[in-house]
Amino acid sequence: MSTDTAPEAPSGDTVGSPGDAGDNVRWFAELGLGDLEVVGGKNASLGEMISNLADAGVSVPDGFATTAAAYQRFLGDTGLAQRIAEQLRALDTDDVRALSTAGREIRRAVVEQPFPPGLEADIRAAYERLAGDDGEASFAVRSSATAEDLPDASFAGQQETFLNVRGIEAVLQAIREVYASLYNDRAIAYRVHHGFEHEAVSLSAGVQRMVRSDVGASGVLFTMDTESGFRDAVFVTSAYGLGEGVVQGAVNPDEFYVYKPALHAGRPAILKRGVGEKATKMVYTDSAEVGRTTAFVDVDPADRRRLSLTDDEVTELARQAVRIEEHYGRPMDIEWGKDGLTGQIFILQARPETVQSRSGNTTERYRLTGTGDVLVEGRAIGQKIGAGAVRVLTDIEEMDQFTAGDVLVADMTDPDWEPIMKRASAIVTNRGGRTCHAAIIARELGIPAVVGTGTATRALSDGDPVTVSCAEGDTGLVYAGEVGFEVEETRLDAMPDIPTKIMMNVGTPEQAFAFSRLPHAGVGLARLEFVINRQIGIHPRALLDLDELDAELKARIEERIVAYPSARDFFVQRVAEGVSMIAAAFAPEPVIVRMSDFKSNEYANLLGGELYEPHEENPMIGYRGASRYLSADFADCFAMECEALRHVRDDMGLTNVKIMIPFVRTVTEIEGVVRLLGEHGLRRGENDLSVVMMCELPSNALLAGDFLQHVDGFSIGSNDMTQLTLGLDRDSALVAGGFDERDPAVLALLEMAIRACLERGKYVGICGQGPSDHPDLAEWLVEQGIESMSLNPDTVVDTWLHLARTTRTA
């Protein structure tokens, strides 16, 4: 069977003349990182893992590599080297047509050139040994350049890979094709622009046993978050079939995040699961012709809605990835495959991550200052904003129409597009996920990209100005026209001391990793209703009553939850994912999670919500917060919220999560909620659990001492406190002009609450909008002795610096 790996060659065993410095072939098992100049970065890395990480549980299919010396011999002994050098000497790589012509002629000459007899004999001998008696064996033939995959130079994807290559004649042809790919247009241009001499780069061809991921799954993973640079997570992408579909961007894959500290502790570690479209997959064909041995086929619609990996498989992948990272001592970019016949997971390639690992001690924050109509949306790559004229290209031959600063719009990109990608202000594609070619190159170039839009080439018109924004979270947006934006740069190691803690209000889990790079003392407000709205979108009672719903509504809900074991599991796991993403991003600093604070009209907007929510004339002071949790109608829903938080804290070990109870009208209510939390396994004081109460009603401040007997502190909600103190509806435009957190009556109540906490040694912070909007209010709060202020992320730096100028540290 072609799933087996070949026996390892004995250490030091080579095919060719023993002791000859010009050995043509080396086995992976005898290679290591010190052999980069011999077999290139990719093959040296494969050898390094086979030689050093097999005992650590890292599985790599065996194989052999032709040497750089063999490549030089192939060119030199045949006279090709001199002819190629002459052709490239006067080439202007910015002349797209001249580059294309030269590259095509060189590649044809290489592919048509026979091997020197000694080299061909050595390859044949190595193939016979690797294939053994397995007549069904198939192989991947990959390129490995001697200057590729270095920390400061990513050549990823520039040379060719051939999959499902069967038989020695096909392997020989594929090796010549690999050699020729060193002179792809993009590779020639890349070397010129990065200062590499053409003659200084040699090529090794790796011949590796294929893993039967054509009937399994495969993908790419990074041992850090590719967008924010967050180091404590492994980011995994996965789709059905061969991994080239993910790498090329032809498939929108599933996505997973795995938390390294939980992984090390042997705890459940998956932070997030995301179901990708996975509309197609790359599989084997019956053709023996090199380049035609694989094809894309449609994925069954039922399989598209399911995750392509189990939790155990994701965890195993992450374990192997972390072992590789620890061995190499740096973040890694890894390709992997799951054999669909055996279920075994293999590492197929590993290279240093080359973009985020170069980031320094500054962070740039892009922010739109204007608005516009959204034309298309997709996955955001990076966190920047770019603008320019749309240039829709359907074929690489149209690249001469592209001018510097245009927005490149294409179905998908491959390495042939790189000469123009580096001139784009932004990139937008129909297909692809966060590890596709367009995404990888956009990160390396430092430009925004929106991938997987589905309709960009149809929805965007050539020549129209657009703004491409990746600064608004996980979703990238393409706006009509050139919308204004600004860039703020912050030095992360140069923030001055101030006499209070600055925390953040965070409600969008997908932005948590990026926000955690800002200076902070944790999260003072993580709104669970934001997580439910974005991650669930379905009323919790509708999930619990799924079997009793009418057929149409039931079908709509079932379509959303199909990747999860049950409707209840969907809610609990998705809420846990949202909370754990935020908690992991900010660990070990505290993350105060406020239990859901939907009003009845907001719950009604969730799918199925109109079946369960009452009509209230003023939902702002109605069925919400503590009173909802204690009601019989909501008891089972509240139990699911508690189960999610218990999983995050107790199972995943993210005990930096604290719980906050909103809108508590009476002391009896807080007593009841704290007791209810305990019944659901969230006992105050157990496993370092703190329970904080929102102080947002005048009654909370007036009876602060009584409330504080049952909780560990207050987080002041200045929005509701102002509304209820001044008797105005903050949702009403008619009276909005009178809303001001600095009103003397509001300040009197805030002072009362702060003093009560300080006198009792309890936590006191503020998480309302006031300090974000009013620097003078922030100053006043510091004077009162407030322990922390939780601000909107976009005001953290400004407020911090303002307080440094106007207050004195203790």
Coordinates of C-alpha atoms in Angstrom, one line a residue, residues 316-551:
E316 CA -2.5 15.6 18.0
L317 CA -1.5 17.9 15.1
A318 CA -0.9 20.8 17.6
R319 CA 1.2 18.5 19.8
Q320 CA 3.5 17.6 16.9
A321 CA 3.6 21.2 15.8
V322 CA 4.7 22.4 19.3
R323 CA 7.4 19.8 19.4
I324 CA 8.7 21.0 16.1
E325 CA 8.6 24.6 17.2
E326 CA 10.5 23.7 20.4
H327 CA 13.1 21.8 18.5
Y328 CA 13.7 24.7 16.0
G329 CA 13.4 27.4 18.6
R330 CA 11.2 29.6 16.5
P331 CA 7.6 29.9 15.1
M332 CA 7.0 27.4 12.3
D333 CA 4.9 27.1 9.1
I334 CA 4.0 23.5 8.7
E335 CA 2.2 21.4 6.0
W336 CA 0.5 18.2 7.2
G337 CA -1.6 15.4 5.9
K338 CA -4.0 12.8 7.4
D339 CA -3.9 9.4 5.7
G340 CA -7.6 8.6 5.1
L341 CA -6.8 4.8 5.0
T342 CA -5.0 4.5 8.3
G343 CA -6.1 7.7 10.1
Q344 CA -2.4 8.6 10.9
I345 CA -1.3 12.2 10.8
F346 CA 2.0 13.1 9.1
I347 CA 4.1 16.2 8.9
L348 CA 5.0 16.9 5.2
Q349 CA 7.0 20.1 5.4
A350 CA 8.2 22.5 8.1
R351 CA 9.8 25.9 7.5
P352 CA 10.4 29.0 9.7
E353 CA 7.5 31.5 9.8
T354 CA 8.8 34.6 8.0
V355 CA 6.4 37.4 8.6
Q356 CA 5.1 37.8 12.2
S357 CA 8.4 36.5 13.6
R358 CA 10.0 39.7 12.3
S359 CA 7.6 42.0 14.0
G360 CA 9.2 44.4 16.6
N361 CA 8.0 46.3 19.6
T362 CA 5.7 48.6 17.8
T363 CA 2.1 48.1 16.7
E364 CA 0.2 49.9 14.0
R365 CA -3.5 50.4 14.3
Y366 CA -5.5 51.3 11.2
R367 CA -8.8 52.9 11.7
L368 CA -11.5 54.1 9.2
T369 CA -12.4 57.7 9.5
G370 CA -15.2 57.6 6.9
T371 CA -17.9 55.3 5.7
G372 CA -19.0 53.8 2.4
D373 CA -21.2 51.1 0.9
V374 CA -19.8 47.6 1.3
L375 CA -19.4 45.9 -2.0
V376 CA -18.0 42.5 -1.0
E377 CA -16.7 40.8 2.2
G378 CA -14.5 37.9 3.0
R379 CA -11.7 36.8 5.3
A380 CA -9.4 39.6 6.5
I381 CA -5.7 39.0 6.1
G382 CA -3.6 41.4 8.2
Q383 CA -5.1 44.4 10.0
K384 CA -4.3 47.2 7.5
I385 CA -6.3 49.3 5.1
G386 CA -5.5 50.0 1.5
A387 CA -7.2 51.9 -1.3
G388 CA -6.8 52.2 -5.1
A389 CA -8.5 51.5 -8.4
V390 CA -9.9 48.0 -9.0
R391 CA -8.0 45.9 -11.5
V392 CA -9.8 42.7 -12.3
L393 CA -7.5 40.1 -13.8
T394 CA -8.7 36.8 -15.1
D395 CA -5.4 35.6 -16.5
I396 CA -1.7 36.3 -15.7
E397 CA -1.2 37.3 -19.3
E398 CA -3.1 40.5 -18.4
M399 CA -0.6 41.6 -15.9
D400 CA 0.7 44.4 -18.2
Q401 CA -2.6 46.2 -17.5
F402 CA -1.7 46.5 -13.8
T403 CA -0.1 49.7 -12.4
A404 CA 1.4 50.3 -9.1
G405 CA -1.2 51.1 -6.4
D406 CA -4.0 49.3 -8.0
V407 CA -6.2 46.8 -6.0
L408 CA -5.6 43.4 -7.5
V409 CA -8.9 41.5 -7.9
A410 CA -8.7 37.8 -9.0
D411 CA -10.4 34.5 -8.6
M412 CA -7.3 33.3 -6.8
T413 CA -3.5 33.7 -7.1
D414 CA -0.6 31.4 -7.5
P415 CA 3.1 32.1 -7.5
D416 CA 3.0 33.3 -11.1
W417 CA 1.2 36.4 -9.9
E418 CA 3.9 37.5 -7.5
P419 CA 5.6 40.1 -9.8
I420 CA 2.4 42.2 -9.8
M421 CA 1.2 41.4 -6.2
K422 CA 4.2 43.3 -4.9
R423 CA 2.9 46.4 -6.7
A424 CA -0.7 46.2 -5.4
S425 CA -2.1 48.4 -2.6
A426 CA -4.5 45.5 -1.6
I427 CA -5.6 42.1 -2.9
V428 CA -9.1 40.7 -3.2
T429 CA -9.9 37.1 -4.3
N430 CA -13.0 35.0 -4.8
R431 CA -11.4 31.9 -3.3
G432 CA -9.0 31.0 -0.5
G433 CA -8.6 30.9 3.2
R434 CA -6.0 32.4 5.6
T435 CA -3.2 30.1 4.5
C436 CA -3.7 30.3 0.8
H437 CA -1.1 31.8 -1.5
A438 CA -2.7 35.2 -1.7
A439 CA -2.8 35.4 2.1
I440 CA 0.8 34.3 2.6
I441 CA 2.2 36.8 0.1
A442 CA 0.0 39.6 1.3
R443 CA 1.3 39.2 4.8
E444 CA 4.9 39.1 3.5
L445 CA 4.3 42.2 1.5
G446 CA 2.6 43.9 4.4
I447 CA -0.6 44.8 2.4
P448 CA -4.2 44.0 3.2
A449 CA -6.0 41.2 1.5
V450 CA -9.6 40.0 1.6
V451 CA -9.9 36.4 0.5
G452 CA -12.7 34.0 -0.1
T453 CA -15.2 36.6 -1.1
G454 CA -16.9 34.4 -3.6
T455 CA -18.0 37.2 -5.9
A456 CA -15.2 39.8 -6.1
T457 CA -14.4 39.5 -9.8
R458 CA -18.1 40.0 -10.6
A459 CA -19.1 42.5 -7.9
L460 CA -16.1 44.9 -8.4
S461 CA -15.8 46.9 -11.6
D462 CA -12.5 47.5 -13.3
G463 CA -11.2 51.0 -12.7
D464 CA -13.5 51.9 -9.8
P465 CA -11.9 53.3 -6.7
V466 CA -12.3 51.1 -3.6
T467 CA -11.0 50.8 0.0
V468 CA -10.0 47.4 1.3
S469 CA -10.3 47.2 5.1
C470 CA -8.9 44.4 7.2
A471 CA -9.0 46.6 10.4
E472 CA -12.4 45.6 11.6
G473 CA -11.9 42.1 12.8
D474 CA -12.1 38.7 11.2
T475 CA -14.2 39.9 8.3
G476 CA -12.5 41.9 5.6
L477 CA -14.7 44.6 3.8
V478 CA -14.3 46.2 0.4
Y479 CA -15.9 49.7 0.4
A480 CA -17.0 51.7 -2.6
G481 CA -14.8 54.8 -3.1
E482 CA -11.7 55.9 -1.3
V483 CA -12.8 56.0 2.4
G484 CA -10.7 58.0 4.7
F485 CA -8.5 56.2 7.3
E486 CA -5.7 56.9 9.7
V487 CA -2.8 54.9 11.2
E488 CA -1.7 55.1 14.8
E489 CA 1.7 53.6 15.8
T490 CA 2.4 52.6 19.4
R491 CA 5.6 51.5 21.0
L492 CA 4.7 48.6 23.2
D493 CA 7.7 49.0 25.5
A494 CA 7.5 52.7 26.1
M495 CA 4.2 53.3 28.0
P496 CA 4.7 55.5 31.1
D497 CA 3.6 54.5 34.6
I498 CA 0.1 55.7 35.7
P499 CA -1.6 55.4 39.1
T500 CA -4.4 53.0 37.8
K501 CA -4.8 49.9 35.7
I502 CA -5.9 50.2 32.1
M503 CA -8.1 47.3 31.0
M504 CA -10.1 46.8 27.8
N505 CA -13.7 46.2 26.8
V506 CA -13.6 43.3 24.4
G507 CA -16.6 41.6 22.9
T508 CA -15.3 40.2 19.6
P509 CA -13.2 37.0 20.1
E510 CA -11.6 37.2 16.7
Q511 CA -9.9 40.5 17.6
A512 CA -8.7 39.4 21.0
F513 CA -5.2 38.3 19.9
A514 CA -4.6 41.7 18.2
F515 CA -6.0 43.7 21.1
S516 CA -3.8 41.9 23.5
R517 CA -0.8 43.5 21.8
L518 CA -1.9 46.9 23.2
P519 CA -0.6 47.8 26.7
H520 CA -3.2 46.5 29.2
A521 CA -3.9 45.0 32.6
G522 CA -6.5 42.5 31.3
V523 CA -10.1 42.7 30.2
G524 CA -12.5 44.6 32.4
L525 CA -15.6 43.7 30.3
A526 CA -16.1 40.8 28.0
R527 CA -19.7 40.9 27.0
L528 CA -21.2 37.5 26.7
E529 CA -24.1 38.7 24.7
F530 CA -21.7 39.9 22.0
V531 CA -20.2 36.4 21.9
I532 CA -23.7 34.8 21.7
N533 CA -24.8 37.2 19.0
R534 CA -21.8 36.5 16.8
Q535 CA -21.0 32.9 17.7
I536 CA -24.5 31.6 18.1
G537 CA -27.1 33.8 16.5
I538 CA -29.9 31.5 17.8
H539 CA -32.1 32.0 20.8
P540 CA -30.9 29.5 23.5
R541 CA -34.5 28.3 24.2
A542 CA -34.9 27.5 20.5
L543 CA -31.8 25.3 20.7
L544 CA -33.2 23.5 23.8
D545 CA -36.6 23.1 22.2
L546 CA -35.3 22.1 18.7
D547 CA -37.4 19.0 18.3
E548 CA -40.6 20.9 19.1
L549 CA -40.1 23.7 16.5
D550 CA -41.9 23.9 13.2
A551 CA -40.2 22.2 10.3

